[in-house]
Amino acid sequence: MLAARYPQGLLFREAVMRQVQERFLQVDHDHAGRPRIYFDNAGGSFRLKAAVERFAQIDAVPDNTERIHPVARELQAIQAAGTDDLRMMLNAQGGSVHAALTASGAMFEMVRAIALNVPGTNLVTTVLEHPSSYDAMERYAAETGRELRVAPSNPATGGVDVDAVVRLVDEGTTLLNVIYASNISGAKLDLERIVAAARAIKPDLYIVVDAVQHAPHGLIDLQKTPVDGINIAPYKFFGCRGSGLAWLSQRAAALPHHKLSAKPEGFWDLGSSSPWQFAVVTEIADYVCWLGRQALQELPEPATAGDAAEPSRRALFAAGIERIMLHERALLARLLDGDGAARPGLRRMPGVQVFLDHPDLTLRDLIIAIGIDGVDCTQAVHEYGLRGVTVYERSVASLYSRRMLESFGLSGAVRVSPLHCHTASDVDAFLRVTEEIVRARHEAPRFGSNQAAALL
C-alpha cells in the first residue's frame, strides 16, 4: 500500500491539484464571492459540482419511483446504482441500505432496534461519541433498565484505547457503539482490533459504528471490521445536506423497527426515498474512483500477475481514498511542522498550543485542535473570521463538545479541519494568519482589527 511508503504523506502533483479544485465549489471563496480559507470541513465539506448538479437534476423529476413507466424505472435504476455504490464504498456484502434525512436519525434508529430487541444487561460506548450516538445509547439504556458503560478518552493520543473499550464488554453486553475517529482531535480508533477483541469475548455481539467524520479521509472495509451498523453523512463527504445513509447487517436489519407492515423484513426506509440521495452517492464514488485512477497512473504499485485487467470499481475507490489520505497527511504535517526553516508550524509557534497532539500522523485524520494563549476559543474563531479564515470553536458551552472536551481536561479549542482540496499554500496562509492573531494579542487596543486581510 502507498501509505506505508509515505508516512509523512504526499501532496498531489500540481496538475492533479488543479483538477481536484476545479471539481469543487467555493474552494477559495464563499457563496458571495468573498475570498476565504475554509478550514471547517468537519462541519460540512466542500461540495462536488457534479453532486450538486445531479441533486438538482434528479430532485426536479416529479415522478414517483413506485411506478412502472420509463421515468420511474430510470429513478429505480439510480437508486439501485447508489445502493450498490454505498456497499462498494464500505466493502459491505448483503445487508440493508437505509436512506434517512440525517446520519443522526439513522444512528438513533439503529441503536433503538438493537437495544429494544436484543437481550443483555449493559450497553458499551465511548466518551468521544457524537451526541447522536451517545445520547441514543444513554436514552435506550435508561429505557431498558440496562447499565451504560463508557470508555474514557486518552489525552495523550486524543483517542480511546482498545483496552479501554474491550474491558467493558462481557457476555451481558447488548451493543457496542464506537466512533471511527474523533471529531475534535482527528485520532482514529483501532476499529479492527476493537471489533476482533470484543467479538472474542462475545461472538454474537452487535456493533454499530459512527463513520461520519472518518469516511471522507480514510478507507472503510467491513470485511476487515465486520459490524452490524454504520452511518455516513454525504454533506461531510463532498455531497449534499438532507441525507444520511446507513448500512445494516442482515441480522440487524431483521430486528423489529419502524416500517410499513407489508414491506420486506429488512426494509428500513419509511415513505418514498429521494432518488437524488442515491445519485449523489454515485457522484461521490465516481469522483473518488477518478482520483484513484490518477493515483494508479502516478504511483503504480509493483506489478503482479493479473495486473493487466481493468481495476475494479472498489480498487479504484480504495486507491482514491488512499491518495486523499496521503495528501491530507502531508497537509497535516505542514500545519504542525511548517515548511522547514522558512515558517514554523503550529507545534513550534510561540503563543500556540496544539492540543491532543501525537507524533504518528498515520493515526490521525486531518483535524487539529489548537489554542492561542490568552484568547478564548470563541474569540479566536472570530479573529480568524475577520482575517478571512473559517474555523470552528469547540467549547464546553456546546452540547456537541462538552462531554468530549471535559474528558480531555479542556474548556475549549479551535478546531481546524481542511480537506484534500486544499494546497500547501492554503496551509501557509493559515499559519501566517495564526501568527498575526498571536501578534495582535500583544497589541490589545488594536486586537480584533482586520489588518491581516491582505495575508490571504
PDB file of C-alpha atoms in Angstrom, residues 69-220:
ATOM      1  CA  HIS A  69     -43.436   3.785 -16.549  1.00  0.00           C
ATOM      2  CA  PRO A  70     -39.982   4.561 -18.047  1.00  0.00           C
ATOM      3  CA  VAL A  71     -39.109   7.571 -15.888  1.00  0.00           C
ATOM      4  CA  ALA A  72     -39.942   5.658 -12.724  1.00  0.00           C
ATOM      5  CA  ARG A  73     -37.779   2.784 -13.959  1.00  0.00           C
ATOM      6  CA  GLU A  74     -34.944   5.234 -14.548  1.00  0.00           C
ATOM      7  CA  LEU A  75     -35.247   6.530 -10.980  1.00  0.00           C
ATOM      8  CA  GLN A  76     -35.290   2.964  -9.662  1.00  0.00           C
ATOM      9  CA  ALA A  77     -32.053   2.299 -11.548  1.00  0.00           C
ATOM     10  CA  ILE A  78     -30.476   5.394  -9.999  1.00  0.00           C
ATOM     11  CA  GLN A  79     -31.426   4.174  -6.528  1.00  0.00           C
ATOM     12  CA  ALA A  80     -30.095   0.699  -7.255  1.00  0.00           C
ATOM     13  CA  ALA A  81     -26.784   2.091  -8.528  1.00  0.00           C
ATOM     14  CA  GLY A  82     -26.394   4.326  -5.480  1.00  0.00           C
ATOM     15  CA  THR A  83     -27.182   1.431  -3.172  1.00  0.00           C
ATOM     16  CA  ASP A  84     -24.542  -0.695  -4.902  1.00  0.00           C
ATOM     17  CA  ASP A  85     -22.057   2.164  -4.661  1.00  0.00           C
ATOM     18  CA  LEU A  86     -22.583   2.579  -0.926  1.00  0.00           C
ATOM     19  CA  ARG A  87     -21.939  -1.128  -0.418  1.00  0.00           C
ATOM     20  CA  MET A  88     -18.838  -0.804  -2.614  1.00  0.00           C
ATOM     21  CA  MET A  89     -17.551   2.179  -0.623  1.00  0.00           C
ATOM     22  CA  LEU A  90     -17.935   0.243   2.617  1.00  0.00           C
ATOM     23  CA  ASN A  91     -16.913  -3.111   1.099  1.00  0.00           C
ATOM     24  CA  ALA A  92     -20.133  -4.493   2.538  1.00  0.00           C
ATOM     25  CA  GLN A  93     -21.827  -7.703   1.462  1.00  0.00           C
ATOM     26  CA  GLY A  94     -25.604  -8.113   1.637  1.00  0.00           C
ATOM     27  CA  GLY A  95     -27.428  -6.419   4.469  1.00  0.00           C
ATOM     28  CA  SER A  96     -29.672  -3.395   4.022  1.00  0.00           C
ATOM     29  CA  VAL A  97     -29.056   0.211   2.999  1.00  0.00           C
ATOM     30  CA  HIS A  98     -31.143   2.805   4.831  1.00  0.00           C
ATOM     31  CA  ALA A  99     -31.611   6.327   3.458  1.00  0.00           C
ATOM     32  CA  ALA A 100     -32.632   8.806   6.150  1.00  0.00           C
ATOM     33  CA  LEU A 101     -32.823  12.584   6.383  1.00  0.00           C
ATOM     34  CA  THR A 102     -29.714  12.667   8.591  1.00  0.00           C
ATOM     35  CA  ALA A 103     -26.979  10.331   9.754  1.00  0.00           C
ATOM     36  CA  SER A 104     -28.037  11.178  13.320  1.00  0.00           C
ATOM     37  CA  GLY A 105     -31.543   9.928  12.647  1.00  0.00           C
ATOM     38  CA  ALA A 106     -30.195   6.707  11.176  1.00  0.00           C
ATOM     39  CA  MET A 107     -27.984   6.196  14.238  1.00  0.00           C
ATOM     40  CA  PHE A 108     -30.884   6.631  16.676  1.00  0.00           C
ATOM     41  CA  GLU A 109     -32.946   4.094  14.733  1.00  0.00           C
ATOM     42  CA  MET A 110     -30.135   1.502  14.646  1.00  0.00           C
ATOM     43  CA  VAL A 111     -29.451   1.834  18.373  1.00  0.00           C
ATOM     44  CA  ARG A 112     -33.166   1.682  19.152  1.00  0.00           C
ATOM     45  CA  ALA A 113     -33.763  -1.512  17.191  1.00  0.00           C
ATOM     46  CA  ILE A 114     -30.857  -3.343  18.806  1.00  0.00           C
ATOM     47  CA  ALA A 115     -31.362  -2.069  22.357  1.00  0.00           C
ATOM     48  CA  LEU A 116     -35.080  -2.882  22.406  1.00  0.00           C
ATOM     49  CA  ASN A 117     -34.825  -6.325  20.845  1.00  0.00           C
ATOM     50  CA  VAL A 118     -31.527  -7.933  21.848  1.00  0.00           C
ATOM     51  CA  PRO A 119     -31.161  -9.330  25.391  1.00  0.00           C
ATOM     52  CA  GLY A 120     -28.387  -8.257  27.711  1.00  0.00           C
ATOM     53  CA  THR A 121     -27.514  -6.300  30.823  1.00  0.00           C
ATOM     54  CA  ASN A 122     -25.366  -3.433  29.525  1.00  0.00           C
ATOM     55  CA  LEU A 123     -24.540  -1.158  26.583  1.00  0.00           C
ATOM     56  CA  VAL A 124     -20.976  -0.021  25.842  1.00  0.00           C
ATOM     57  CA  THR A 125     -19.833   3.187  24.163  1.00  0.00           C
ATOM     58  CA  THR A 126     -17.072   5.810  24.452  1.00  0.00           C
ATOM     59  CA  VAL A 127     -16.910   9.322  25.858  1.00  0.00           C
ATOM     60  CA  LEU A 128     -15.893  10.682  22.434  1.00  0.00           C
ATOM     61  CA  GLU A 129     -19.125   9.808  20.657  1.00  0.00           C
ATOM     62  CA  HIS A 130     -21.176  12.355  18.746  1.00  0.00           C
ATOM     63  CA  PRO A 131     -24.407  13.136  20.665  1.00  0.00           C
ATOM     64  CA  SER A 132     -26.436  11.173  18.112  1.00  0.00           C
ATOM     65  CA  SER A 133     -24.619   8.035  19.247  1.00  0.00           C
ATOM     66  CA  TYR A 134     -24.037   8.786  22.905  1.00  0.00           C
ATOM     67  CA  ASP A 135     -27.486  10.187  23.600  1.00  0.00           C
ATOM     68  CA  ALA A 136     -29.154   7.289  21.793  1.00  0.00           C
ATOM     69  CA  MET A 137     -27.188   4.835  23.914  1.00  0.00           C
ATOM     70  CA  GLU A 138     -27.977   6.781  27.084  1.00  0.00           C
ATOM     71  CA  ARG A 139     -31.673   7.003  26.251  1.00  0.00           C
ATOM     72  CA  TYR A 140     -32.171   3.312  25.474  1.00  0.00           C
ATOM     73  CA  ALA A 141     -30.001   2.149  28.355  1.00  0.00           C
ATOM     74  CA  ALA A 142     -32.347   4.043  30.660  1.00  0.00           C
ATOM     75  CA  GLU A 143     -35.462   2.893  28.819  1.00  0.00           C
ATOM     76  CA  THR A 144     -34.475  -0.778  29.023  1.00  0.00           C
ATOM     77  CA  GLY A 145     -33.011  -0.617  32.531  1.00  0.00           C
ATOM     78  CA  ARG A 146     -29.504  -1.506  31.408  1.00  0.00           C
ATOM     79  CA  GLU A 147     -26.135  -0.219  32.573  1.00  0.00           C
ATOM     80  CA  LEU A 148     -24.381   2.232  30.240  1.00  0.00           C
ATOM     81  CA  ARG A 149     -20.637   1.664  30.263  1.00  0.00           C
ATOM     82  CA  VAL A 150     -18.476   4.462  28.850  1.00  0.00           C
ATOM     83  CA  ALA A 151     -14.857   4.027  27.794  1.00  0.00           C
ATOM     84  CA  PRO A 152     -12.683   7.032  28.738  1.00  0.00           C
ATOM     85  CA  SER A 153     -10.537   9.010  26.329  1.00  0.00           C
ATOM     86  CA  ASN A 154      -6.748   9.096  26.340  1.00  0.00           C
ATOM     87  CA  PRO A 155      -5.476  12.705  26.426  1.00  0.00           C
ATOM     88  CA  ALA A 156      -2.039  11.554  25.256  1.00  0.00           C
ATOM     89  CA  THR A 157      -3.412  10.203  21.965  1.00  0.00           C
ATOM     90  CA  GLY A 158      -6.644  12.172  21.600  1.00  0.00           C
ATOM     91  CA  GLY A 159      -8.500   8.904  21.059  1.00  0.00           C
ATOM     92  CA  VAL A 160      -9.750   5.898  23.004  1.00  0.00           C
ATOM     93  CA  ASP A 161      -7.510   2.923  23.734  1.00  0.00           C
ATOM     94  CA  VAL A 162      -8.565  -0.520  22.521  1.00  0.00           C
ATOM     95  CA  ASP A 163      -8.298  -1.969  26.018  1.00  0.00           C
ATOM     96  CA  ALA A 164     -10.409   0.834  27.473  1.00  0.00           C
ATOM     97  CA  VAL A 165     -13.273  -0.258  25.226  1.00  0.00           C
ATOM     98  CA  VAL A 166     -12.834  -4.005  25.306  1.00  0.00           C
ATOM     99  CA  ARG A 167     -12.553  -4.321  29.090  1.00  0.00           C
ATOM    100  CA  LEU A 168     -16.136  -3.028  29.349  1.00  0.00           C
ATOM    101  CA  VAL A 169     -17.503  -5.801  27.119  1.00  0.00           C
ATOM    102  CA  ASP A 170     -18.757  -9.039  28.642  1.00  0.00           C
ATOM    103  CA  GLU A 171     -21.309 -11.767  27.946  1.00  0.00           C
ATOM    104  CA  GLY A 172     -24.077  -9.412  29.053  1.00  0.00           C
ATOM    105  CA  THR A 173     -23.244  -6.650  26.557  1.00  0.00           C
ATOM    106  CA  THR A 174     -26.138  -5.979  24.194  1.00  0.00           C
ATOM    107  CA  LEU A 175     -24.495  -3.402  21.946  1.00  0.00           C
ATOM    108  CA  LEU A 176     -21.097  -1.800  21.424  1.00  0.00           C
ATOM    109  CA  ASN A 177     -21.266   1.617  19.740  1.00  0.00           C
ATOM    110  CA  VAL A 178     -17.971   3.345  18.798  1.00  0.00           C
ATOM    111  CA  ILE A 179     -16.892   6.307  16.721  1.00  0.00           C
ATOM    112  CA  TYR A 180     -14.372   5.686  13.919  1.00  0.00           C
ATOM    113  CA  ALA A 181     -12.372   8.874  14.537  1.00  0.00           C
ATOM    114  CA  SER A 182     -12.630  11.756  16.988  1.00  0.00           C
ATOM    115  CA  ASN A 183     -14.242  14.867  15.576  1.00  0.00           C
ATOM    116  CA  ILE A 184     -12.155  17.006  17.942  1.00  0.00           C
ATOM    117  CA  SER A 185      -8.639  15.550  17.720  1.00  0.00           C
ATOM    118  CA  GLY A 186      -8.821  13.559  14.480  1.00  0.00           C
ATOM    119  CA  ALA A 187      -7.492  10.486  16.314  1.00  0.00           C
ATOM    120  CA  LYS A 188      -8.564   7.234  14.674  1.00  0.00           C
ATOM    121  CA  LEU A 189      -9.743   4.385  16.842  1.00  0.00           C
ATOM    122  CA  ASP A 190      -8.236   0.997  16.039  1.00  0.00           C
ATOM    123  CA  LEU A 191     -11.568  -0.403  14.904  1.00  0.00           C
ATOM    124  CA  GLU A 192     -10.159  -3.652  13.529  1.00  0.00           C
ATOM    125  CA  ARG A 193      -8.647  -4.588  16.892  1.00  0.00           C
ATOM    126  CA  ILE A 194     -11.688  -3.379  18.839  1.00  0.00           C
ATOM    127  CA  VAL A 195     -14.079  -5.497  16.777  1.00  0.00           C
ATOM    128  CA  ALA A 196     -11.882  -8.600  16.921  1.00  0.00           C
ATOM    129  CA  ALA A 197     -11.247  -8.362  20.659  1.00  0.00           C
ATOM    130  CA  ALA A 198     -14.873  -7.595  21.539  1.00  0.00           C
ATOM    131  CA  ARG A 199     -16.165 -10.476  19.434  1.00  0.00           C
ATOM    132  CA  ALA A 200     -13.606 -12.791  21.057  1.00  0.00           C
ATOM    133  CA  ILE A 201     -15.392 -12.075  24.335  1.00  0.00           C
ATOM    134  CA  LYS A 202     -18.912 -12.288  22.889  1.00  0.00           C
ATOM    135  CA  PRO A 203     -19.024 -13.722  19.347  1.00  0.00           C
ATOM    136  CA  ASP A 204     -22.617 -12.629  18.650  1.00  0.00           C
ATOM    137  CA  LEU A 205     -22.131  -9.076  19.960  1.00  0.00           C
ATOM    138  CA  TYR A 206     -23.897  -6.338  17.995  1.00  0.00           C
ATOM    139  CA  ILE A 207     -21.568  -3.485  16.993  1.00  0.00           C
ATOM    140  CA  VAL A 208     -22.533  -0.131  15.476  1.00  0.00           C
ATOM    141  CA  VAL A 209     -20.053   2.488  14.211  1.00  0.00           C
ATOM    142  CA  ASP A 210     -20.314   6.226  13.568  1.00  0.00           C
ATOM    143  CA  ALA A 211     -18.171   6.818  10.468  1.00  0.00           C
ATOM    144  CA  VAL A 212     -19.452  10.302   9.616  1.00  0.00           C
ATOM    145  CA  GLN A 213     -16.176  12.134  10.318  1.00  0.00           C
ATOM    146  CA  HIS A 214     -13.816   9.429   9.112  1.00  0.00           C
ATOM    147  CA  ALA A 215     -15.404   8.404   5.808  1.00  0.00           C
ATOM    148  CA  PRO A 216     -14.028  11.302   3.672  1.00  0.00           C
ATOM    149  CA  HIS A 217     -10.492  10.758   4.983  1.00  0.00           C
ATOM    150  CA  GLY A 218      -9.813   7.016   5.115  1.00  0.00           C
ATOM    151  CA  LEU A 219     -10.846   3.689   3.660  1.00  0.00           C
ATOM    152  CA  ILE A 220     -13.588   1.677   5.355  1.00  0.00           C
TER     153      ILE A 220
END
